[in-house]
PDB file of C-alpha atoms and ligand atoms in Angstrom:
ATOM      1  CA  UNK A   1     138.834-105.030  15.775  1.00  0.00           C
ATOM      2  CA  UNK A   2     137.460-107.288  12.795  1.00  0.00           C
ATOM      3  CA  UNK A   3     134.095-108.637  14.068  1.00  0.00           C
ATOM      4  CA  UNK A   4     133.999-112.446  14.650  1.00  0.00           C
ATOM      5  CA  UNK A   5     130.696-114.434  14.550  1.00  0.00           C
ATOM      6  CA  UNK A   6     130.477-118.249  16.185  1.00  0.00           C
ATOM      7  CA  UNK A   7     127.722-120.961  16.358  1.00  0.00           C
ATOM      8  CA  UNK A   8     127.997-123.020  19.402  1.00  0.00           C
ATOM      9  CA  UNK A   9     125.527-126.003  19.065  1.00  0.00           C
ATOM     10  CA  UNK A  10     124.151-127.448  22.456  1.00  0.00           C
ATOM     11  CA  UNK A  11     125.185-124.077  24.120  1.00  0.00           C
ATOM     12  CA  UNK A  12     122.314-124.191  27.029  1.00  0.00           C
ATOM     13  CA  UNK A  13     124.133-125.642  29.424  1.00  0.00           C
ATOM     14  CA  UNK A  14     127.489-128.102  30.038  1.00  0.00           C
ATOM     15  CA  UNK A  15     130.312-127.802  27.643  1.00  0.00           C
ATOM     16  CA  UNK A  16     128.674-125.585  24.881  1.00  0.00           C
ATOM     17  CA  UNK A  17     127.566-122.668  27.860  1.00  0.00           C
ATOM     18  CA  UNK A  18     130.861-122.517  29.149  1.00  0.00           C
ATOM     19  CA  UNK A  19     132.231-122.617  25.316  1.00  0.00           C
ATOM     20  CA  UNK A  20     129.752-119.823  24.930  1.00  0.00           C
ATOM     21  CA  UNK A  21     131.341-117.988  27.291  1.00  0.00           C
ATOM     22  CA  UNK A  22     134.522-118.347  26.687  1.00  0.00           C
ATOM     23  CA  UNK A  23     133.829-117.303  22.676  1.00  0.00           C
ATOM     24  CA  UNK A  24     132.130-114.055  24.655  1.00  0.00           C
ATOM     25  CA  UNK A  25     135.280-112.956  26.349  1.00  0.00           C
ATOM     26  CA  UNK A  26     137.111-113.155  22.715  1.00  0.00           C
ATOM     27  CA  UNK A  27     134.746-110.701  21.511  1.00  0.00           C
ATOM     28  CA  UNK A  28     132.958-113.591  18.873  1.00  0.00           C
ATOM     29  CA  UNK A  29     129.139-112.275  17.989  1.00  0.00           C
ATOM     30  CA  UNK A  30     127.221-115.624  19.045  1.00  0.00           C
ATOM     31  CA  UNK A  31     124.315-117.936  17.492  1.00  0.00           C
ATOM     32  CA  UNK A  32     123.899-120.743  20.390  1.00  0.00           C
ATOM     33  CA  UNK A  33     121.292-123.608  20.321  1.00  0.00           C
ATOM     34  CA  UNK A  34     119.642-126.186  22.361  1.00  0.00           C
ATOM     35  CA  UNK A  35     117.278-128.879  22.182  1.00  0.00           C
ATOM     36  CA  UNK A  36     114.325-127.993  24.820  1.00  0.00           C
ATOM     37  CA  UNK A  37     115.597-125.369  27.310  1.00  0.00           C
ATOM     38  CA  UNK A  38     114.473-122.195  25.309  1.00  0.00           C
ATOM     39  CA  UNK A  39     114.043-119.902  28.480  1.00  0.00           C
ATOM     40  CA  UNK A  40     117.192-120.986  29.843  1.00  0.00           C
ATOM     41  CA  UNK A  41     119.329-120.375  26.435  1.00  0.00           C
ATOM     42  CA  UNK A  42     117.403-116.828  26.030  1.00  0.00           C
ATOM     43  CA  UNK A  43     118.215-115.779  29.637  1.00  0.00           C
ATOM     44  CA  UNK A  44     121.570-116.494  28.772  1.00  0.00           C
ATOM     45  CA  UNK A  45     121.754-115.087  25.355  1.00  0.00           C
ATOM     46  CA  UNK A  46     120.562-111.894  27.144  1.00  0.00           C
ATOM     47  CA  UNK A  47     123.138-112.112  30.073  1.00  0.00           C
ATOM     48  CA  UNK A  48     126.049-112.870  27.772  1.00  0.00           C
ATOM     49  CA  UNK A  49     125.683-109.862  25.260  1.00  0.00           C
ATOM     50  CA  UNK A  50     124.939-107.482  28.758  1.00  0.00           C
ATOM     51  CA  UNK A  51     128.390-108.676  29.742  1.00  0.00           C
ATOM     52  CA  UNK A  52     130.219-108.763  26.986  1.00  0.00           C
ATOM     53  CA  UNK A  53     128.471-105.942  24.745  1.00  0.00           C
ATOM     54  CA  UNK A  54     128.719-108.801  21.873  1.00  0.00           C
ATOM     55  CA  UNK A  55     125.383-109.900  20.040  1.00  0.00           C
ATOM     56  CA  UNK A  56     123.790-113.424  20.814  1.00  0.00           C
ATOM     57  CA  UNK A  57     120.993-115.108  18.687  1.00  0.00           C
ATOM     58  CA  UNK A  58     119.773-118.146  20.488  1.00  0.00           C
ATOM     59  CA  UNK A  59     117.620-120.842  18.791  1.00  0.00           C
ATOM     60  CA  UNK A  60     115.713-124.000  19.891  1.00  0.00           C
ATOM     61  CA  UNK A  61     115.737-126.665  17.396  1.00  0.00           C
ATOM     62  CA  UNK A  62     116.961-130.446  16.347  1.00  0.00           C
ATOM     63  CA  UNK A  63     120.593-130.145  15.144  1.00  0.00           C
ATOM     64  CA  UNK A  64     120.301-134.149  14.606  1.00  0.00           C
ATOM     65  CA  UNK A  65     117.428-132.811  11.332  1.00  0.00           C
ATOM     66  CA  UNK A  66     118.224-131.218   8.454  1.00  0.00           C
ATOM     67  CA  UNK A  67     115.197-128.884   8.662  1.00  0.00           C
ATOM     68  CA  UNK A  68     115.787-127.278  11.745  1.00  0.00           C
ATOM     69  CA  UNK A  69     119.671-126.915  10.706  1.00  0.00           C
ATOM     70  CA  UNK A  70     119.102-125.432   7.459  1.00  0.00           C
ATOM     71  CA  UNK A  71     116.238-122.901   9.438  1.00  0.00           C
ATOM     72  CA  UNK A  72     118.891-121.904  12.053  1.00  0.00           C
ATOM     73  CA  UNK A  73     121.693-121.171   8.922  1.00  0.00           C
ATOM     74  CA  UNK A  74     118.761-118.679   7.078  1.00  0.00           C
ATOM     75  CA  UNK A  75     119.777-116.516  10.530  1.00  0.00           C
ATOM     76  CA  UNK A  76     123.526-116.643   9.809  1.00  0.00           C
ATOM     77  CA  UNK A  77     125.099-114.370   7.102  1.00  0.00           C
ATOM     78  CA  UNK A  78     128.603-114.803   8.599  1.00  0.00           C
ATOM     79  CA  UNK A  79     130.674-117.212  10.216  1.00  0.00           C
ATOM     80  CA  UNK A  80     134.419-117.790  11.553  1.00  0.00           C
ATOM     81  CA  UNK A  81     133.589-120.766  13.787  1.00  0.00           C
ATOM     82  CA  UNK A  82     131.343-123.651  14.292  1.00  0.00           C
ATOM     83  CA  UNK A  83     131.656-125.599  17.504  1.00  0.00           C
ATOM     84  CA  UNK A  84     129.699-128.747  16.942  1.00  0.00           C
ATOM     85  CA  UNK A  85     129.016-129.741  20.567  1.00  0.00           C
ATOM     86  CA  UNK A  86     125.093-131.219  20.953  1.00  0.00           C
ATOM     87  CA  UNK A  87     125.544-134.795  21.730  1.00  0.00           C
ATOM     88  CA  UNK A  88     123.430-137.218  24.301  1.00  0.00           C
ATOM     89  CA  UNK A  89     124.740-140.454  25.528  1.00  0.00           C
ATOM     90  CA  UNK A  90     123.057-143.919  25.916  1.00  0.00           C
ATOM     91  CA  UNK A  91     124.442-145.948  28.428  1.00  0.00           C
ATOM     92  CA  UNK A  92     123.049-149.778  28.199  1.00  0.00           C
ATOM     93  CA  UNK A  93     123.113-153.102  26.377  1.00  0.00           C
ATOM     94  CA  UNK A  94     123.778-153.103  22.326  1.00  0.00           C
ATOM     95  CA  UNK A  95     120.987-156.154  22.354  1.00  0.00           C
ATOM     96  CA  UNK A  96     118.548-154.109  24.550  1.00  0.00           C
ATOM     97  CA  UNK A  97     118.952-150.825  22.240  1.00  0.00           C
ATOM     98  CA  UNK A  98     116.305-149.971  19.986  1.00  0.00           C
ATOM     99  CA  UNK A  99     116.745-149.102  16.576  1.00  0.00           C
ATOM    100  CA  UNK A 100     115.246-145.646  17.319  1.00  0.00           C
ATOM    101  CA  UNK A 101     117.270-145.176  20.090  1.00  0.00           C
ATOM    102  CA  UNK A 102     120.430-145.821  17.841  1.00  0.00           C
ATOM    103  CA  UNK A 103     119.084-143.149  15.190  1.00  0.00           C
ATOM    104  CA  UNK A 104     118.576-140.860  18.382  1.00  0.00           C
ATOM    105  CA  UNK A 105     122.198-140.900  18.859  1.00  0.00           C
ATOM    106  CA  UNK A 106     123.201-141.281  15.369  1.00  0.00           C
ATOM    107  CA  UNK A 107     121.519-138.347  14.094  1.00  0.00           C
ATOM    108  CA  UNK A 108     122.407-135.873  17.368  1.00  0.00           C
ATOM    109  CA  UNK A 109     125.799-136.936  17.628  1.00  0.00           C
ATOM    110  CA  UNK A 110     127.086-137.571  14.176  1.00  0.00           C
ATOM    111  CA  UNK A 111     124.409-136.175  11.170  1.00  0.00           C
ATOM    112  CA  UNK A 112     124.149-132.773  13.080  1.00  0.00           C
ATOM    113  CA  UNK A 113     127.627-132.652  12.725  1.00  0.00           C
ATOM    114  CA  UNK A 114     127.027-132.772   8.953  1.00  0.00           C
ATOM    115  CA  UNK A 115     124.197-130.772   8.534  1.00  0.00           C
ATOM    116  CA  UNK A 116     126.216-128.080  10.183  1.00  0.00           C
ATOM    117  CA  UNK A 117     129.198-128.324   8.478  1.00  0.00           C
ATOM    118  CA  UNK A 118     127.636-128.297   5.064  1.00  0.00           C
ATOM    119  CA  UNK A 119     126.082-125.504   5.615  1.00  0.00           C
ATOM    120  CA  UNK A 120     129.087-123.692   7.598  1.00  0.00           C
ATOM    121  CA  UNK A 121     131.428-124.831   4.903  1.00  0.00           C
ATOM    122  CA  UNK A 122     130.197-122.163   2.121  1.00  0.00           C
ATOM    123  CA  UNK A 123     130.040-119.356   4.519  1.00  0.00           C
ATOM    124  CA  UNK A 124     133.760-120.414   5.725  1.00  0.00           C
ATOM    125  CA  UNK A 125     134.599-120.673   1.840  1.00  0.00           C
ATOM    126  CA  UNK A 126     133.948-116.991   0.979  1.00  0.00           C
ATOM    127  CA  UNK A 127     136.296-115.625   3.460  1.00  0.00           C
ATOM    128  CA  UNK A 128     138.957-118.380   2.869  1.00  0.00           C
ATOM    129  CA  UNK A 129     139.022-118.996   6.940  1.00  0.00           C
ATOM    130  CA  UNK A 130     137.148-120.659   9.216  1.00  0.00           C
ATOM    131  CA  UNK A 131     137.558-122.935  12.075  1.00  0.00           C
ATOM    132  CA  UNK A 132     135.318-126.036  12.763  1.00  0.00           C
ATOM    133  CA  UNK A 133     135.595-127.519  16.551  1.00  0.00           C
ATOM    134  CA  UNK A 134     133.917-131.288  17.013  1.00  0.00           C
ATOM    135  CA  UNK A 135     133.238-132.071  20.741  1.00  0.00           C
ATOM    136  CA  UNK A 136     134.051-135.621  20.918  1.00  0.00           C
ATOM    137  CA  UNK A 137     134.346-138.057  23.641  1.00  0.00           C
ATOM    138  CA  UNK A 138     137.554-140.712  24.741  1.00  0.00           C
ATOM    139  CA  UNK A 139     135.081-143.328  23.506  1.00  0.00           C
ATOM    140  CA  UNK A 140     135.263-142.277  20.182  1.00  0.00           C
ATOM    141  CA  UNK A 141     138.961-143.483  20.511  1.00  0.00           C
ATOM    142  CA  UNK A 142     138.859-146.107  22.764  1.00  0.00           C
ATOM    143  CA  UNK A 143     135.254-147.472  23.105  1.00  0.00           C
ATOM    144  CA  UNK A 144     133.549-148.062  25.897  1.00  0.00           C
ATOM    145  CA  UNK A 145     131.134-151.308  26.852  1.00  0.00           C
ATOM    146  CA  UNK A 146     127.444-150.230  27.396  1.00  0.00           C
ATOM    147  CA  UNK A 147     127.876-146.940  25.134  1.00  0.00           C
ATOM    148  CA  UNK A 148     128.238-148.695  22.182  1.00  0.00           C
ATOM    149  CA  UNK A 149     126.537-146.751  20.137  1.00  0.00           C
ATOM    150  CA  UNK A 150     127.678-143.056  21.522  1.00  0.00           C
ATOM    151  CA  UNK A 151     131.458-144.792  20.593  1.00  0.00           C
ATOM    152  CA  UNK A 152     130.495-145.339  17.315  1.00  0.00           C
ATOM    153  CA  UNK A 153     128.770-142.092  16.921  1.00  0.00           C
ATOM    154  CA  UNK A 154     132.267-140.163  18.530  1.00  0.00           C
ATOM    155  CA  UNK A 155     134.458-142.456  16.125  1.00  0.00           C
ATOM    156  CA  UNK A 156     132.347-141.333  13.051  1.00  0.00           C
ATOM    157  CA  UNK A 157     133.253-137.626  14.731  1.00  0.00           C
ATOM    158  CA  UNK A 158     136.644-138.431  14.664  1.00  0.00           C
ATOM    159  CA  UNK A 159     136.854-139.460  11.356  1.00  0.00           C
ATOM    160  CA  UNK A 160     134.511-136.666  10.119  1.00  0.00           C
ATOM    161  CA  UNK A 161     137.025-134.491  11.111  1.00  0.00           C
ATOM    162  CA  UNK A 162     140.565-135.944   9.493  1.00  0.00           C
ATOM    163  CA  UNK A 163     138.516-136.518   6.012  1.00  0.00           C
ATOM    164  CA  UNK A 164     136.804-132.952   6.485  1.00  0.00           C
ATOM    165  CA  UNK A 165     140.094-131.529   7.241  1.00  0.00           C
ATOM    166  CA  UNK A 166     141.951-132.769   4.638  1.00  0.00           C
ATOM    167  CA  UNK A 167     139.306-131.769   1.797  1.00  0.00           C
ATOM    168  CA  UNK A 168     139.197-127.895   3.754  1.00  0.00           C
ATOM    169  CA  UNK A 169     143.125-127.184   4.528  1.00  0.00           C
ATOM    170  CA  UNK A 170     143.872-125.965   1.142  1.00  0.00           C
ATOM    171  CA  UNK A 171     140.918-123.377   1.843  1.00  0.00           C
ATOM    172  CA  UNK A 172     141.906-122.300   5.019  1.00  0.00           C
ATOM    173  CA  UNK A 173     139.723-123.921   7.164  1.00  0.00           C
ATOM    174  CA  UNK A 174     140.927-125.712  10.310  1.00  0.00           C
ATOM    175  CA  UNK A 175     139.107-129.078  11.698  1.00  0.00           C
ATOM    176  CA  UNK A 176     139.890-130.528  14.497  1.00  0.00           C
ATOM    177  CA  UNK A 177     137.992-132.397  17.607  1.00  0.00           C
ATOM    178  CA  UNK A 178     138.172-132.661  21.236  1.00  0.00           C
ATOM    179  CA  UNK A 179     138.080-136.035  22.739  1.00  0.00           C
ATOM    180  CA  UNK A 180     137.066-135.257  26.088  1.00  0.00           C
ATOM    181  CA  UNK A 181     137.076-137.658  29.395  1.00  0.00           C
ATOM    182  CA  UNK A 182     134.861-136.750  32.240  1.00  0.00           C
ATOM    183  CA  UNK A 183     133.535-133.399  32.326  1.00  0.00           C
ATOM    184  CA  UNK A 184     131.437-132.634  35.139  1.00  0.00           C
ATOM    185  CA  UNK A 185     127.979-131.831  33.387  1.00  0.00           C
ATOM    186  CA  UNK A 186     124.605-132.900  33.643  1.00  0.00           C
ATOM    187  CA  UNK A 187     125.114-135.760  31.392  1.00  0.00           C
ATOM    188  CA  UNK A 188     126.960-137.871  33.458  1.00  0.00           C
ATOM    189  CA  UNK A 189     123.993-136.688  36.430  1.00  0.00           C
ATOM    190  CA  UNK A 190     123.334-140.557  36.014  1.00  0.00           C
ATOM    191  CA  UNK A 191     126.286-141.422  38.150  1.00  0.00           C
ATOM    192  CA  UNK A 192     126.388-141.843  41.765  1.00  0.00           C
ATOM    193  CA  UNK A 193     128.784-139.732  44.153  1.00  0.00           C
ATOM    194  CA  UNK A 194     130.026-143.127  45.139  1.00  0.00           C
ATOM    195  CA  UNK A 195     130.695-143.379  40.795  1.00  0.00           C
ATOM    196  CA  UNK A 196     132.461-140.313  40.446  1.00  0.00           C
ATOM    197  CA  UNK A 197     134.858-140.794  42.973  1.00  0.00           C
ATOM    198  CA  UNK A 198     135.540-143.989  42.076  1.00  0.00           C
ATOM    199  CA  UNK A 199     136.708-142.611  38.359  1.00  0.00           C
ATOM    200  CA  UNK A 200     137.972-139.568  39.837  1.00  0.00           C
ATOM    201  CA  UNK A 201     140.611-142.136  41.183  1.00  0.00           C
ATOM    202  CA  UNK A 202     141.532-143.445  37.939  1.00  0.00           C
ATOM    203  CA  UNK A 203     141.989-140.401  36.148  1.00  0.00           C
ATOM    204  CA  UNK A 204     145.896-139.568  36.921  1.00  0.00           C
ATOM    205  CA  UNK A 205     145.066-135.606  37.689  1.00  0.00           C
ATOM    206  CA  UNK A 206     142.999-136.440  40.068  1.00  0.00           C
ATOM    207  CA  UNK A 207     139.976-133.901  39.613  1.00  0.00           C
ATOM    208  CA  UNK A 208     136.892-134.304  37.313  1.00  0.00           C
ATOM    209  CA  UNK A 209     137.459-131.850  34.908  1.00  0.00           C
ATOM    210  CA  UNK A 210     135.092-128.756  34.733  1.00  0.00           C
ATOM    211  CA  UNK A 211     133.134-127.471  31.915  1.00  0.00           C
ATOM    212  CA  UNK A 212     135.296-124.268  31.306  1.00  0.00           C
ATOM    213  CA  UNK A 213     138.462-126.543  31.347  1.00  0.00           C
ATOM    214  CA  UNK A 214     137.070-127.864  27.921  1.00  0.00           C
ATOM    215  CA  UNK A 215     136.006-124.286  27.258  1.00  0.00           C
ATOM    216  CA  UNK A 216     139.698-123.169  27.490  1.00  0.00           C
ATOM    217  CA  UNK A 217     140.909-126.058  25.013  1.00  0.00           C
ATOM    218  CA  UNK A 218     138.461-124.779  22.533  1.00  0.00           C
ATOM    219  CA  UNK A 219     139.753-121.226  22.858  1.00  0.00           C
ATOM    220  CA  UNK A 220     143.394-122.741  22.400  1.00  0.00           C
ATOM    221  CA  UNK A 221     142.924-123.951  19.118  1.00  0.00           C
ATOM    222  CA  UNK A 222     141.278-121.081  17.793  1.00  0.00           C
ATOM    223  CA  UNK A 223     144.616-118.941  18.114  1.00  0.00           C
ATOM    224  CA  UNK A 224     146.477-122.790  17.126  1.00  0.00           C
ATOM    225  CA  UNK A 225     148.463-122.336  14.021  1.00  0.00           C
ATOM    226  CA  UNK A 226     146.502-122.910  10.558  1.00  0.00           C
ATOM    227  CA  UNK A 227     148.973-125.668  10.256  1.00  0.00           C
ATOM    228  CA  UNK A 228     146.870-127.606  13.214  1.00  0.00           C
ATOM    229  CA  UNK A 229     144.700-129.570  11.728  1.00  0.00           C
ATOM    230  CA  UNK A 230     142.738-132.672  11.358  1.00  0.00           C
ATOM    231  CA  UNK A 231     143.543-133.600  14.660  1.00  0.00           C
ATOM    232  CA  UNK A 232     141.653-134.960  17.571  1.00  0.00           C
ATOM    233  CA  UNK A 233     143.000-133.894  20.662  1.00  0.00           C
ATOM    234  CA  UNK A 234     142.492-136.193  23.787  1.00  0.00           C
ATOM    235  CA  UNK A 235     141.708-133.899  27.091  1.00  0.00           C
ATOM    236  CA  UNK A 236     141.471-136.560  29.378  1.00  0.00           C
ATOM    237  CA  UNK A 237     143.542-135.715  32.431  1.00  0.00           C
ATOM    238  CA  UNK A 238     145.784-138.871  31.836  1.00  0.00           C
ATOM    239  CA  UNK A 239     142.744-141.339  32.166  1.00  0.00           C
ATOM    240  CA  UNK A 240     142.690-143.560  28.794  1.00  0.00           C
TER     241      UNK A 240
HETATM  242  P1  NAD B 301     124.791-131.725  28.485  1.00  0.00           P
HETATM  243  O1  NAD B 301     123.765-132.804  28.501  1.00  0.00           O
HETATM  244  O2  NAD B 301     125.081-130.984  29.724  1.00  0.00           O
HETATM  245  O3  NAD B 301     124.406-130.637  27.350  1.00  0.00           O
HETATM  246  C1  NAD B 301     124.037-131.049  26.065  1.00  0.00           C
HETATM  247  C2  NAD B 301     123.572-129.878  25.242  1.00  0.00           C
HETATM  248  O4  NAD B 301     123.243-130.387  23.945  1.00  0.00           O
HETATM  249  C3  NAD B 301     122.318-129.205  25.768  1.00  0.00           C
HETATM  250  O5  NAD B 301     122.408-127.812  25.542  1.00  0.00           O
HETATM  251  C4  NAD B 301     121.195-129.783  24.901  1.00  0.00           C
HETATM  252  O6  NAD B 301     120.097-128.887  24.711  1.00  0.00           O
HETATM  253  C5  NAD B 301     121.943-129.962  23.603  1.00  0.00           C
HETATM  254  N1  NAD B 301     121.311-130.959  22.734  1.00  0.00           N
HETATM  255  C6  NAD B 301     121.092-132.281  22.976  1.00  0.00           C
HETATM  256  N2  NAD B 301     120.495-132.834  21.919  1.00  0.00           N
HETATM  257  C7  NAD B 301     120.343-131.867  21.000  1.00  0.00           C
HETATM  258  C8  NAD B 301     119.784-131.818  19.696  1.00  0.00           C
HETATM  259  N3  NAD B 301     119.250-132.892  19.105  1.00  0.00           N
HETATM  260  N4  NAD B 301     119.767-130.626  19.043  1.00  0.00           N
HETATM  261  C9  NAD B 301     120.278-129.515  19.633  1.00  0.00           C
HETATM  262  N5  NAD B 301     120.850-129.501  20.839  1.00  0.00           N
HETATM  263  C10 NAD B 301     120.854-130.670  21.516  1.00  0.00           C
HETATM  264  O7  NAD B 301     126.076-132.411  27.896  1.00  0.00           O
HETATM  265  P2  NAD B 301     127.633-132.022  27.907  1.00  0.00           P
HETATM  266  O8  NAD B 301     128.299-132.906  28.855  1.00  0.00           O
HETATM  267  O9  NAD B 301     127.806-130.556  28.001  1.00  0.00           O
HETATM  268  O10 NAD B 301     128.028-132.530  26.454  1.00  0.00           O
HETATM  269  C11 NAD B 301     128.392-131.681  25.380  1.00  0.00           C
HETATM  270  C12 NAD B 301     129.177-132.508  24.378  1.00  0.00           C
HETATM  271  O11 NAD B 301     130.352-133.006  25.009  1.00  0.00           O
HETATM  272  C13 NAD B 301     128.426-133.720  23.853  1.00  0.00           C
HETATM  273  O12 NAD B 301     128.652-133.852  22.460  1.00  0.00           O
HETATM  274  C14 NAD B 301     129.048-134.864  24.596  1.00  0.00           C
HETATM  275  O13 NAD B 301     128.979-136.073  23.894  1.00  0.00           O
HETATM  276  C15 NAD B 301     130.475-134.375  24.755  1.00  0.00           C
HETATM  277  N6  NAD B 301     131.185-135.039  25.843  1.00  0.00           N
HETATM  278  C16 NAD B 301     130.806-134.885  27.134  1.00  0.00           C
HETATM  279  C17 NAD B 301     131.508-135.561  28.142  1.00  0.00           C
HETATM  280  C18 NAD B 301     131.142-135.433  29.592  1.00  0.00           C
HETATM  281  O14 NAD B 301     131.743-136.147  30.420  1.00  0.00           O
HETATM  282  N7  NAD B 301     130.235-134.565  29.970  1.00  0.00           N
HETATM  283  C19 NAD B 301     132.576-136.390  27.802  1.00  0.00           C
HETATM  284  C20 NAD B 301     132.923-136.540  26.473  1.00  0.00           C
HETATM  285  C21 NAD B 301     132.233-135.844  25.497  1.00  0.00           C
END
């Protein structure tokens, strides 16, 4: 079996663990990130490569500066895919948002994507393959009031990835994002149960959907044909 290697950005808990995972169970060597929770991501780094006899390099750093990004890449000789997935939401008035508060989510939810994928890109380049994953949100389609600036940051996502797929199809490199809906995680930990029933009734499948759920779509369009590309696929359970 070839060996795979895969960076999963935001991978300490939510979305990127369960991506993490997932990656594990395909037998993909892992480099997985987070913010703060360096304890928690090394526990796991530990756990997964027990399990799945795979290696697992975890890192704490800002993917939102070009620093830390550029430190994490001096680790990474190889790579097949980069799931961009470290994002934080703002949920409140455009007036009452602070211009560092916009940068916040700017820079984690849009420039990381960016500094990752230029530095991915050239590593992608020598093997002619590659497959870069974008974990974007319905309100990068849509927009939603009071997370003005998270839609803009998703829509930027979204177009990142039709531009970045159209300059890296003719080297073999896939792009594509996932517009997700609700995922039960810690960032929507804001909401009351009274909240999340309430949009668990307007969401036509009827369930919140769970981390690994979005785990499984990201595993999908790994074995998607090359031809797949430059897409951004809505996993919304019906709702928008
Ligand atoms: P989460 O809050 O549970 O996890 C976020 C992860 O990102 C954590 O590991 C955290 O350490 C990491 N992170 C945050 N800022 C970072 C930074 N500057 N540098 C490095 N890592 C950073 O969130 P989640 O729900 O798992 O979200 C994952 C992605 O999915 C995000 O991009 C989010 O916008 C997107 N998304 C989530 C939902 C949802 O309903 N949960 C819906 C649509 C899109």
């Amino acid at each position: 079996m070839t060996t795979k290697y895969a960076l999963v950005t935001g991978a300490s808990r939510g979305i990127g663990k369960a991506v993490a995972e997932a990656l594990a169970i395909e037998g993909y060597h892992l480099y997985l990130t987070c913010l703060h929770s360096g304890d928690t991501l090394i526990a796991y780094a530990h756990e997964l490569s027990e399990k799945y006899g795979i290696s697992c390099l975890p890192f704490v750093g800002d993917m939102g500066n070009a620093d830390d990004v550029g430190m994490l890449f001096q680790r990474i000789p190889d790579l097949d895919v980069l799931v961009n997935n470290a994002g934080i939401s703002y949920v409140g008035l455009l007036s009452e948002m602070s211009p560092e508060d916009w940068r916040n989510i700017m820079s984690t939810n849009l420039d990381s994507v960016f500094y990752a994928s230029r530095l991915a890109v050239p590593l992608m380049l020598r093997k002619h393959s590659g497959k870069i994953i974008n974990i974007s949100s319905v309100w990068g389609n849509v927009g939603a009031s009071m997370e003005v600036a998270y839609s803009a940051s998703k829509g930027g996502m979204n177009s990142l990835t039709k531009a970045l797929a159209k300059e890296l199809a003719p080297s073999n490199i896939q792009v594509n994002a996932i517009a997700c809906g609700v995922i039960d995680t810690d960032m929507n930990c804001h909401l009351s149960i009274e909240e999340k029933e309430s949009l668990r009734q307007e969401i036509p499948c009827d369930y919140i959907c769970a981390p690994s759920e979005a785990a499984q779509m990201v595993i999908s369009l790994l074995h998607a044909p090359a031809y797949l590309t430059g897409q951004v696929i809505t996993l919304d359970g019906g709702w928008t």
